[in-house]
């Protein structure tokens, strides 16, 4: 673990090799895939234009599937797992822990009831972290009075809740999850307004809980939106939060979560800092991504919303190949990577100096200053959304932003501790799932084709292995064409008496399994339909 100078890392990485039998299985299938190619080339129909083209189409579809198979196993071949040493972090940095700014986004007070939002906010305020260094910002794009008053109540309730959590070491620290109460549903009206309120000013020595301990800063922000300005959804809300938080607390580390994703592990901040503050590798890490774990997935998980394959099998492998993409929630960032252009290897953060920076101005003045930063005209003729902050103009703005961070030379880390860091809500109906998947798959393809995407801008900084790994997601939407071809064309061809598969398909499988692969599909010319 440690090197010769007695340096002990703040985190370690263990690689877990896949079991031999699985590797053997992968190799067997790979050989079988080659046999399919041989079959397609060898038995290419010489007569009949239609047959010939249908056959060639099948061949291309199979080549596509083979490529997909290859990149999938490139990712799954050698996953890695990360472990942190929080005790070492405390020993070395307890006094100089950096400020952390947490961004929670909400948009729709009906779909995302205020009670759920404030539960998330309270769980974030209750992190096991010095409160004077913690700031929680809520961006409310739904401009809901109810959400605001819920936040006001939350700020009062936090005076009881935070000491309770700390005293009894409660987990999880979302009151609703802890007491397992069903959320309330309450429709509210919305209107346009620009509103910023520092509900708790963490610098104020009078901001105490009822046991005399300091409270974290708590800010409510409803940025300005007007019909003549595109509001760019969550991405612009996040950019407003980045600017406002820079003025109010300026934490060098930020965390962003969706409002339906509460903190399930009060040590997550310290875990994340073990990566950023590691003396040897920390300076190259741009963000630490947690999995999007769902709390409402049913046993049969009809629509595959648990995303288990992605987060249990693929992300550990992508981490081994160079680092995961940014998925928009449950992600810690170095603030500079969201604002600055390039990662510079020589630039190491002086954590002691950063911890000493003080924010001047009283809360009311800060609120007034921040109103300008959160107005809808602020970004006009600036680089926000293009070079700075979260990117606009793509269905998957988080993915695009993560990709551009990677293109600028930062590394990313995937961390999935035993006790889940965050728990969120998955879509519950088929329609919601389809809308989400359409957005994700279309967005991934957009990133691939984008002029600023990893293949154009990033090939110098992103290793080829990682680029190929990302292709599982980038090409997810494009997969529909060969799949459609494969299910539709053979059936249509059968109607005209054309078979695109070997006639004795069962025999083929037996031969194939028995190791008769060298003989092609195990069918002689006579057996072949053509
Ligand atoms: O104008 C908007 C729209 C949405 N949101 C918030 O953005 C988050 C995600 O939006 P949602 O509609 O819930 O999308 P999901 O498909 O559930 O979100 C997943 O996919 C998104 C990318 O498409 C990511 O941004 C999210 O982090 C990820 O959880 C939620 O907290 C919303 O409140 C805003 O703040 N402003
Ligand atoms: Mn959501």
Coordinates of C-alpha atoms in Angstrom, one line a residue, residues 32-384:
X32 CA -18.3 -18.9 -32.4
X33 CA -18.7 -15.4 -33.7
X34 CA -15.7 -15.8 -36.0
X35 CA -17.3 -19.0 -37.2
X36 CA -20.5 -17.1 -38.1
X37 CA -18.4 -14.7 -40.2
X38 CA -16.8 -17.6 -42.0
X39 CA -20.2 -19.0 -42.6
X40 CA -21.6 -15.8 -44.0
X41 CA -18.6 -15.3 -46.4
X42 CA -18.5 -18.9 -47.5
X43 CA -22.1 -19.4 -48.3
X44 CA -22.8 -16.0 -49.8
X45 CA -25.6 -16.7 -52.4
X46 CA -24.3 -16.4 -55.9
X47 CA -27.7 -16.2 -57.5
X48 CA -30.7 -13.9 -56.8
X49 CA -30.1 -10.3 -56.1
X50 CA -32.6 -10.1 -53.2
X51 CA -31.1 -13.1 -51.5
X52 CA -27.6 -11.7 -51.9
X53 CA -28.4 -8.4 -50.5
X54 CA -30.4 -9.8 -47.6
X55 CA -27.5 -12.0 -46.9
X56 CA -25.0 -9.2 -47.0
X57 CA -27.3 -7.2 -44.7
X58 CA -27.3 -10.0 -42.2
X59 CA -23.5 -10.1 -42.4
X60 CA -23.3 -6.4 -41.6
X61 CA -25.7 -6.7 -38.7
X62 CA -23.7 -9.6 -37.3
X63 CA -20.5 -7.6 -37.7
X64 CA -22.1 -4.8 -35.7
X65 CA -23.2 -7.2 -33.0
X66 CA -19.7 -8.7 -32.9
X67 CA -18.3 -5.2 -32.4
X68 CA -20.7 -4.6 -29.6
X69 CA -19.9 -7.9 -28.0
X70 CA -16.2 -7.0 -28.2
X71 CA -16.6 -3.6 -26.5
X72 CA -19.0 -5.0 -23.9
X73 CA -16.3 -7.5 -22.8
X74 CA -13.5 -5.0 -23.1
X75 CA -15.4 -3.2 -20.3
X76 CA -16.4 -6.2 -18.3
X77 CA -13.1 -8.1 -18.5
X78 CA -11.2 -6.6 -15.6
X79 CA -13.3 -4.6 -13.2
X80 CA -11.7 -2.6 -10.3
X81 CA -13.1 -1.6 -6.9
X82 CA -12.1 1.3 -4.7
X83 CA -11.7 1.5 -1.0
X84 CA -11.1 4.7 1.1
X85 CA -9.3 5.3 4.3
X86 CA -11.3 8.0 6.1
X87 CA -9.3 7.6 9.3
X88 CA -6.1 8.7 7.5
X89 CA -8.0 11.6 6.0
X90 CA -9.0 12.8 9.5
X91 CA -5.5 12.3 10.9
X92 CA -3.9 14.4 8.1
X93 CA -6.5 16.9 7.2
X94 CA -9.2 17.2 9.9
X95 CA -8.4 20.9 10.5
X96 CA -8.0 21.7 6.8
X97 CA -11.0 20.0 5.3
X98 CA -12.2 22.0 2.3
X99 CA -15.6 23.6 2.1
X100 CA -18.1 21.5 0.2
X101 CA -21.1 23.0 -1.7
X102 CA -24.0 20.7 -2.3
X103 CA -26.4 21.4 -5.2
X104 CA -29.9 19.9 -5.1
X105 CA -32.1 20.5 -8.1
X106 CA -35.9 20.4 -8.2
X107 CA -38.3 21.4 -11.0
X108 CA -41.8 20.1 -10.5
X109 CA -43.6 20.4 -7.1
X110 CA -46.2 17.9 -8.2
X111 CA -43.9 15.2 -9.5
X112 CA -41.3 16.0 -6.8
X113 CA -43.3 16.9 -3.7
X114 CA -41.7 19.4 -1.3
X115 CA -41.6 16.9 1.5
X116 CA -39.3 14.7 -0.6
X117 CA -37.1 17.6 -1.5
X118 CA -36.6 18.7 2.0
X119 CA -35.9 15.2 3.1
X120 CA -33.1 15.1 0.6
X121 CA -31.9 18.5 1.7
X122 CA -31.9 17.5 5.4
X123 CA -30.0 14.3 4.6
X124 CA -27.3 16.4 2.9
X125 CA -27.1 18.9 5.8
X126 CA -26.6 16.0 8.2
X127 CA -23.4 14.7 6.6
X128 CA -20.7 13.8 9.1
X129 CA -18.7 16.9 8.2
X130 CA -17.8 20.2 10.0
X131 CA -21.0 22.2 9.5
X132 CA -19.2 25.5 9.0
X133 CA -17.6 24.0 5.9
X134 CA -20.8 22.6 4.4
X135 CA -23.3 24.5 2.3
X136 CA -26.5 23.1 0.8
X137 CA -28.2 24.9 -2.1
X138 CA -31.6 24.1 -3.5
X139 CA -32.4 25.2 -7.0
X140 CA -36.2 25.3 -7.5
X141 CA -37.1 25.6 -11.2
X142 CA -40.7 25.0 -10.2
X143 CA -40.7 28.4 -8.4
X144 CA -43.0 26.9 -5.8
X145 CA -44.0 28.8 -2.7
X146 CA -44.7 25.6 -1.0
X147 CA -41.2 24.3 -1.7
X148 CA -39.8 27.5 -0.3
X149 CA -41.8 27.3 2.9
X150 CA -41.0 23.7 3.2
X151 CA -37.3 24.7 3.1
X152 CA -37.9 27.3 5.7
X153 CA -39.5 24.7 8.0
X154 CA -36.6 22.4 7.1
X155 CA -34.1 25.0 8.3
X156 CA -36.0 25.2 11.7
X157 CA -36.3 21.4 11.9
X158 CA -32.6 21.0 11.2
X159 CA -31.8 22.5 14.6
X160 CA -33.3 19.3 16.1
X161 CA -32.6 16.8 13.4
X162 CA -28.9 17.4 13.0
X163 CA -28.0 17.0 16.7
X164 CA -30.3 13.9 16.9
X165 CA -28.5 12.3 13.9
X166 CA -25.1 13.0 15.4
X167 CA -25.9 12.0 18.9
X168 CA -27.4 8.6 18.0
X169 CA -25.3 8.1 14.8
X170 CA -28.5 7.7 12.8
X171 CA -28.4 6.2 9.3
X172 CA -29.9 7.1 6.8
X173 CA -30.2 10.8 7.7
X174 CA -33.3 11.6 5.6
X175 CA -36.0 11.8 8.2
X176 CA -38.5 10.2 5.9
X177 CA -36.3 7.2 5.1
X178 CA -35.4 7.0 8.8
X179 CA -39.0 7.0 10.0
X180 CA -40.3 5.3 6.8
X181 CA -43.1 7.7 6.3
X182 CA -45.1 7.8 3.0
X183 CA -44.5 11.1 1.1
X184 CA -47.4 13.5 0.8
X185 CA -48.8 14.6 -2.5
X186 CA -50.0 18.2 -2.8
X187 CA -50.6 20.2 -6.0
X188 CA -49.4 23.8 -6.0
X189 CA -49.5 26.7 -8.4
X190 CA -46.3 28.2 -9.8
X191 CA -45.3 31.6 -11.1
X192 CA -42.2 33.4 -12.4
X193 CA -39.8 35.0 -9.9
X194 CA -36.2 35.4 -9.0
X195 CA -35.6 34.6 -5.4
X196 CA -32.6 33.9 -3.3
X197 CA -32.7 33.4 0.4
X198 CA -29.9 32.4 2.7
X199 CA -32.0 30.5 5.2
X200 CA -29.0 29.6 7.4
X201 CA -25.8 31.5 7.2
X202 CA -23.1 29.0 8.4
X203 CA -20.7 31.9 9.2
X204 CA -23.1 33.4 11.7
X205 CA -22.0 32.4 15.2
X206 CA -25.6 32.5 16.2
X207 CA -26.7 29.9 13.7
X208 CA -26.7 27.0 16.2
X209 CA -28.7 23.9 16.6
X210 CA -30.5 23.4 19.9
X211 CA -27.4 21.8 21.4
X212 CA -25.2 24.7 20.7
X213 CA -23.4 23.2 17.6
X214 CA -22.9 25.2 14.4
X215 CA -25.3 24.6 11.5
X216 CA -24.4 24.3 7.8
X217 CA -25.3 27.0 5.4
X218 CA -28.7 26.5 3.7
X219 CA -29.7 28.5 0.6
X220 CA -32.9 28.5 -1.5
X221 CA -32.6 29.7 -5.0
X222 CA -35.2 30.1 -7.7
X223 CA -33.4 31.5 -10.7
X224 CA -35.1 33.9 -13.1
X225 CA -36.8 32.4 -16.1
X226 CA -38.5 34.3 -18.9
X227 CA -40.1 33.1 -22.1
X228 CA -37.7 34.9 -24.4
X229 CA -34.7 33.2 -22.8
X230 CA -34.2 29.4 -23.2
X231 CA -33.9 28.1 -19.6
X232 CA -31.9 25.0 -20.5
X233 CA -33.4 22.9 -17.8
X234 CA -31.2 21.4 -15.1
X235 CA -28.0 22.5 -16.8
X236 CA -28.7 26.2 -16.5
X237 CA -30.0 25.7 -13.0
X238 CA -26.7 24.1 -12.1
X239 CA -24.7 26.9 -13.7
X240 CA -26.7 29.4 -11.7
X241 CA -25.9 27.4 -8.6
X242 CA -22.2 27.3 -9.5
X243 CA -22.1 31.1 -9.7
X244 CA -24.2 31.8 -6.7
X245 CA -22.3 29.3 -4.5
X246 CA -19.0 30.7 -5.7
X247 CA -20.0 34.0 -4.1
X248 CA -21.6 32.7 -0.9
X249 CA -19.4 29.8 0.1
X250 CA -16.9 29.0 -2.7
X251 CA -16.3 25.4 -1.8
X252 CA -13.6 23.8 -3.9
X253 CA -15.6 20.6 -3.9
X254 CA -19.2 20.4 -5.1
X255 CA -21.7 17.6 -5.0
X256 CA -24.8 17.5 -7.1
X257 CA -27.9 15.3 -6.6
X258 CA -31.4 15.2 -7.9
X259 CA -34.0 16.1 -5.4
X260 CA -35.3 12.6 -5.2
X261 CA -31.9 11.2 -4.2
X262 CA -31.2 11.3 -0.5
X263 CA -27.9 10.7 1.2
X264 CA -27.9 7.2 2.6
X265 CA -24.4 7.3 4.0
X266 CA -23.2 10.1 6.2
X267 CA -19.6 9.4 5.4
X268 CA -19.8 10.0 1.6
X269 CA -18.2 13.5 1.8
X270 CA -15.2 12.1 3.6
X271 CA -15.0 9.1 1.2
X272 CA -15.0 11.5 -1.8
X273 CA -12.3 13.6 -0.2
X274 CA -10.1 10.6 0.2
X275 CA -9.8 10.6 -3.6
X276 CA -9.4 14.4 -4.2
X277 CA -7.0 14.9 -1.3
X278 CA -4.8 11.9 -1.9
X279 CA -1.3 13.3 -2.2
X280 CA -0.2 11.3 -5.2
X281 CA -3.2 10.7 -7.4
X282 CA -5.7 13.2 -6.1
X283 CA -4.6 16.2 -8.3
X284 CA -5.7 14.4 -11.5
X285 CA -9.1 13.4 -10.4
X286 CA -11.8 15.7 -11.7
X287 CA -14.9 14.0 -10.4
X288 CA -16.0 11.0 -8.3
X289 CA -19.1 9.4 -9.5
X290 CA -21.4 7.2 -7.3
X291 CA -23.9 4.8 -8.8
X292 CA -27.5 5.8 -9.2
X293 CA -29.1 3.3 -6.8
X294 CA -32.8 3.1 -6.7
X295 CA -35.0 2.5 -3.7
X296 CA -38.2 1.8 -5.4
X297 CA -37.4 -1.0 -7.8
X298 CA -39.8 -3.9 -7.5
X299 CA -38.6 -7.5 -7.2
X300 CA -39.2 -8.3 -10.9
X301 CA -37.9 -4.9 -12.1
X302 CA -40.1 -5.2 -15.2
X303 CA -38.5 -2.2 -17.0
X304 CA -34.9 -2.9 -16.0
X305 CA -34.7 0.3 -14.0
X306 CA -32.3 -0.9 -11.4
X307 CA -29.5 -0.4 -13.9
X308 CA -27.7 -3.3 -12.2
X309 CA -25.7 -4.3 -15.2
X310 CA -24.4 -0.8 -15.7
X311 CA -23.5 -0.1 -12.1
X312 CA -22.4 -3.5 -10.9
X313 CA -20.6 -4.8 -14.0
X314 CA -19.8 -2.1 -16.4
X315 CA -18.8 0.9 -14.4
X316 CA -16.1 -1.0 -12.4
X317 CA -14.7 -2.0 -15.7
X318 CA -14.9 1.4 -17.2
X319 CA -13.2 2.7 -14.1
X320 CA -10.4 0.3 -14.8
X321 CA -10.2 1.5 -18.4
X322 CA -9.9 5.2 -17.4
X323 CA -12.9 6.4 -15.5
X324 CA -16.7 6.6 -15.7
X325 CA -18.8 9.3 -17.4
X326 CA -20.7 11.9 -15.3
X327 CA -24.3 10.8 -15.0
X328 CA -25.8 14.0 -13.5
X329 CA -26.4 13.0 -10.0
X330 CA -24.5 11.6 -7.0
X331 CA -21.3 13.1 -8.4
X332 CA -18.6 15.1 -6.6
X333 CA -16.7 17.6 -8.7
X334 CA -13.6 19.7 -8.2
X335 CA -15.1 23.1 -8.8
X336 CA -12.3 24.2 -11.1
X337 CA -13.1 21.4 -13.5
X338 CA -16.5 22.9 -14.0
X339 CA -15.1 26.4 -14.5
X340 CA -11.6 26.2 -16.0
X341 CA -10.5 24.9 -19.3
X342 CA -7.6 22.4 -18.9
X343 CA -6.3 20.1 -16.3
X344 CA -2.7 20.8 -15.5
X345 CA -0.5 18.1 -14.1
X346 CA 1.7 20.5 -12.1
X347 CA -1.2 22.2 -10.5
X348 CA -1.7 20.7 -7.0
X349 CA -4.3 22.1 -4.7
X350 CA -2.9 23.6 -1.5
X351 CA -5.7 22.4 0.8
X352 CA -4.4 24.5 3.8
X353 CA -4.5 27.7 1.8
X354 CA -7.9 26.9 0.3
X355 CA -9.4 26.2 3.8
X356 CA -8.3 29.6 5.0
X357 CA -10.2 31.6 2.4
X358 CA -12.9 33.7 4.1
X359 CA -16.1 35.0 2.5
X360 CA -16.8 38.7 3.1
X361 CA -20.2 40.4 3.3
X362 CA -23.3 39.9 5.3
X363 CA -26.1 37.6 4.2
X364 CA -28.5 40.3 2.9
X365 CA -25.8 41.9 0.7
X366 CA -24.8 38.5 -0.7
X367 CA -28.4 37.8 -1.6
X368 CA -28.6 41.0 -3.5
X369 CA -25.3 40.4 -5.4
X370 CA -26.4 36.9 -6.2
X371 CA -29.7 38.1 -7.8
X372 CA -27.6 39.4 -10.7
X373 CA -25.8 36.1 -11.0
X374 CA -29.1 34.1 -11.2
X375 CA -30.9 36.4 -13.6
X376 CA -31.8 35.0 -17.0
X377 CA -29.9 37.6 -18.9
X378 CA -26.6 37.0 -17.1
X379 CA -25.3 34.3 -19.5
X380 CA -26.0 36.3 -22.6
X381 CA -22.8 36.8 -24.6
X382 CA -20.7 34.7 -22.2
X383 CA -19.1 31.3 -22.4
X384 CA -21.5 29.8 -19.9

